[in-house]
Every structure is written in C-alpha cells, then in structure tokens.
Amino acid sequence: MITPYATRLLKGDDLRHSLLEFIQLKKIQSGSLLTGVGCLSQAKIRLANEQKILHLDGPLEIISLSGTLTPKHVHIHISVADGEGRVYGGHLVPGCIVSYTAELCMIEYNNLNFECKYDYQTGFDELVILKRD
C-alpha cells in the first residue's frame, strides 16, 4: 500500500520547489518525506509559531528533513548545521539552495489522498486526510 521514491537534487536547485515539482511529476496524491541529506549554500527557514523567516548563509549541512506531501503543498521541517556545528530548524520555505547535492527518500500512500485547506483556528493551511476508494 506504499510506493517508495528517491531523487537526488543538484547544485543550484531550490529544495522546496524541486521537491514539489517531483511530487507533481510523479502524481503523488499523499506521501511522506522520510529522509533528506545534503548541503545548502543558503537556507530560509520559517521559525516555529512565527511569520519570521531565518536567513542563513552556507555552507550548511542538512541534518534532517521530514514532512507530508500533497499534490499542491509540501509541509516539511528542516534542520541544518553550520560550520561551527550550530543547529537551526523550522519550516522549509523557498530559498533553500542546494550547494553540492541533496538526497531525498519518500513514500506514497496508495490508499489515501492528502489535501491542504485553510484552518481558521491555526491561521495556516493544514492537512486534510481522505481515504481513496
């Protein structure tokens, strides 16, 4: 009931845009990003419960990537470490640029459909889980 996928991004790729493009190309209706490793030349991360975006210049090592995948939206959390070993984390937003490579492994749930809809309680687009017929 799951289908595995893997892809490798190259220097200059925008991590979030490339991931969403891959999801749309493969027509993935519901999935999870399981792992992601690689290096970034710059990162933009939305901090927890904030509208503030943290801008970081590389080199940065991706420590972790995980989240949910829908055809129109990816909700990904990222952790990166700088050259001094300081770790930063939050929501992946456009502007995280691959410096050498990034390796991504994900799965699709063949029995579910994921959508994102605006939630007035949280003020954000939130995951809606639907069973596939």
Tab-separated table of C-alpha atoms in Angstrom:
chain	number	residue	atom	x	y	z
A	1	MET	CA	0.000	0.000	0.000
A	2	ILE	CA	3.042	2.253	-0.221
A	3	THR	CA	5.312	3.142	-3.107
A	4	PRO	CA	8.895	4.234	-2.403
A	5	TYR	CA	10.602	7.075	-4.274
A	6	ALA	CA	14.069	8.583	-4.211
A	7	THR	CA	15.616	11.506	-6.012
A	8	ARG	CA	18.847	13.458	-5.990
A	9	LEU	CA	18.943	17.232	-6.361
A	10	LEU	CA	21.915	19.087	-7.787
A	11	LYS	CA	23.804	22.309	-7.180
A	12	GLY	CA	21.576	25.367	-7.560
A	13	ASP	CA	18.269	23.528	-7.094
A	14	ASP	CA	15.752	25.101	-4.726
A	15	LEU	CA	14.953	22.316	-2.268
A	16	ARG	CA	11.258	23.108	-1.733
A	17	HIS	CA	10.464	23.913	-5.367
A	18	SER	CA	12.293	20.811	-6.606
A	19	LEU	CA	10.505	18.560	-4.121
A	20	LEU	CA	7.071	19.898	-5.097
A	21	GLU	CA	7.962	19.577	-8.787
A	22	PHE	CA	8.930	15.914	-8.209
A	23	ILE	CA	5.632	15.222	-6.377
A	24	GLN	CA	3.655	16.730	-9.249
A	25	LEU	CA	5.681	14.910	-11.920
A	26	LYS	CA	5.084	11.539	-10.205
A	27	LYS	CA	1.431	12.441	-9.485
A	28	ILE	CA	1.822	11.606	-5.795
A	29	GLN	CA	-1.522	12.217	-4.051
A	30	SER	CA	-0.358	11.602	-0.485
A	31	GLY	CA	3.084	10.949	0.899
A	32	SER	CA	5.772	11.455	3.479
A	33	LEU	CA	9.303	12.720	3.104
A	34	LEU	CA	11.226	10.178	5.175
A	35	THR	CA	14.814	11.365	4.896
A	36	GLY	CA	16.865	14.066	3.333
A	37	VAL	CA	20.590	14.704	3.497
A	38	GLY	CA	22.901	17.047	1.653
A	39	CYS	CA	24.391	20.534	1.662
A	40	LEU	CA	22.951	24.005	1.163
A	41	SER	CA	24.600	27.231	0.094
A	42	GLN	CA	21.813	29.183	1.782
A	43	ALA	CA	18.680	28.422	3.774
A	44	LYS	CA	15.430	30.162	4.559
A	45	ILE	CA	13.537	28.656	7.468
A	46	ARG	CA	10.240	29.821	8.985
A	47	LEU	CA	10.565	29.641	12.738
A	48	ALA	CA	8.046	27.857	14.969
A	49	ASN	CA	4.751	29.670	15.506
A	50	GLU	CA	6.142	32.754	13.766
A	51	GLN	CA	5.918	34.603	10.490
A	52	LYS	CA	9.632	35.400	10.832
A	53	ILE	CA	11.970	33.821	8.264
A	54	LEU	CA	15.509	32.975	9.335
A	55	HIS	CA	18.075	33.593	6.548
A	56	LEU	CA	21.281	31.559	6.786
A	57	ASP	CA	24.328	31.599	4.531
A	58	GLY	CA	26.216	28.357	3.962
A	59	PRO	CA	27.885	26.136	3.870
A	60	LEU	CA	25.125	24.286	5.707
A	61	GLU	CA	24.698	20.557	6.255
A	62	ILE	CA	21.149	19.175	6.187
A	63	ILE	CA	20.693	17.260	9.444
A	64	SER	CA	17.081	16.224	8.899
A	65	LEU	CA	14.127	16.688	6.571
A	66	SER	CA	10.678	15.225	7.146
A	67	GLY	CA	7.069	16.037	6.451
A	68	THR	CA	3.916	15.467	4.433
A	69	LEU	CA	3.471	15.691	0.679
A	70	THR	CA	0.361	16.691	-1.270
A	71	PRO	CA	-0.027	17.490	-4.979
A	72	LYS	CA	-0.143	21.255	-4.292
A	73	HIS	CA	1.693	21.673	-0.993
A	74	VAL	CA	4.597	20.215	0.932
A	75	HIS	CA	4.790	20.673	4.708
A	76	ILE	CA	8.422	19.998	5.533
A	77	HIS	CA	10.514	20.597	8.631
A	78	ILE	CA	14.254	21.044	8.201
A	79	SER	CA	17.267	21.089	10.498
A	80	VAL	CA	20.632	22.371	9.286
A	81	ALA	CA	24.037	22.774	10.917
A	82	ASP	CA	26.550	25.498	10.136
A	83	GLY	CA	30.347	25.168	10.041
A	84	GLU	CA	30.525	25.631	13.814
A	85	GLY	CA	28.000	22.875	14.498
A	86	ARG	CA	25.164	25.223	15.470
A	87	VAL	CA	21.813	23.720	14.518
A	88	TYR	CA	18.795	25.655	13.262
A	89	GLY	CA	15.395	24.278	12.430
A	90	GLY	CA	11.854	25.068	11.413
A	91	HIS	CA	9.600	25.039	8.351
A	92	LEU	CA	11.184	24.663	4.912
A	93	VAL	CA	10.353	27.644	2.700
A	94	PRO	CA	11.560	28.557	-0.808
A	95	GLY	CA	15.141	29.781	-0.857
A	96	CYS	CA	16.987	26.718	0.446
A	97	ILE	CA	19.540	26.267	-2.334
A	98	VAL	CA	21.479	23.030	-2.804
A	99	SER	CA	25.237	23.605	-2.856
A	100	TYR	CA	26.502	20.163	-3.910
A	101	THR	CA	23.770	17.570	-3.670
A	102	ALA	CA	20.674	16.584	-1.723
A	103	GLU	CA	19.317	13.049	-1.490
A	104	LEU	CA	15.611	12.631	-0.745
A	105	CYS	CA	13.692	9.440	0.083
A	106	MET	CA	9.903	9.417	0.310
A	107	ILE	CA	6.858	7.160	0.174
A	108	GLU	CA	3.379	7.464	-1.302
A	109	TYR	CA	0.296	6.120	0.493
A	110	ASN	CA	-1.763	4.416	-2.197
A	111	ASN	CA	-4.938	4.277	-0.071
A	112	LEU	CA	-5.088	7.981	0.917
A	113	ASN	CA	-5.442	11.426	-0.586
A	114	PHE	CA	-3.908	14.436	1.164
A	115	GLU	CA	-5.149	17.979	0.713
A	116	CYS	CA	-4.331	21.224	2.468
A	117	LYS	CA	-7.083	23.615	3.462
A	118	TYR	CA	-7.021	26.839	5.409
A	119	ASP	CA	-7.763	26.296	9.112
A	120	TYR	CA	-9.240	29.358	10.834
A	121	GLN	CA	-8.137	28.077	14.258
A	122	THR	CA	-4.454	27.866	13.343
A	123	GLY	CA	-4.315	30.518	10.646
A	124	PHE	CA	-2.411	28.156	8.328
A	125	ASP	CA	-3.142	25.662	5.578
A	126	GLU	CA	-3.484	22.321	7.378
A	127	LEU	CA	-3.538	18.691	6.255
A	128	VAL	CA	-6.837	17.008	5.390
A	129	ILE	CA	-6.659	13.210	5.108
A	130	LEU	CA	-9.136	11.410	2.857
A	131	LYS	CA	-9.472	7.680	2.126
A	132	ARG	CA	-9.190	6.669	-1.516
A	133	ASP	CA	-11.908	4.460	-2.965
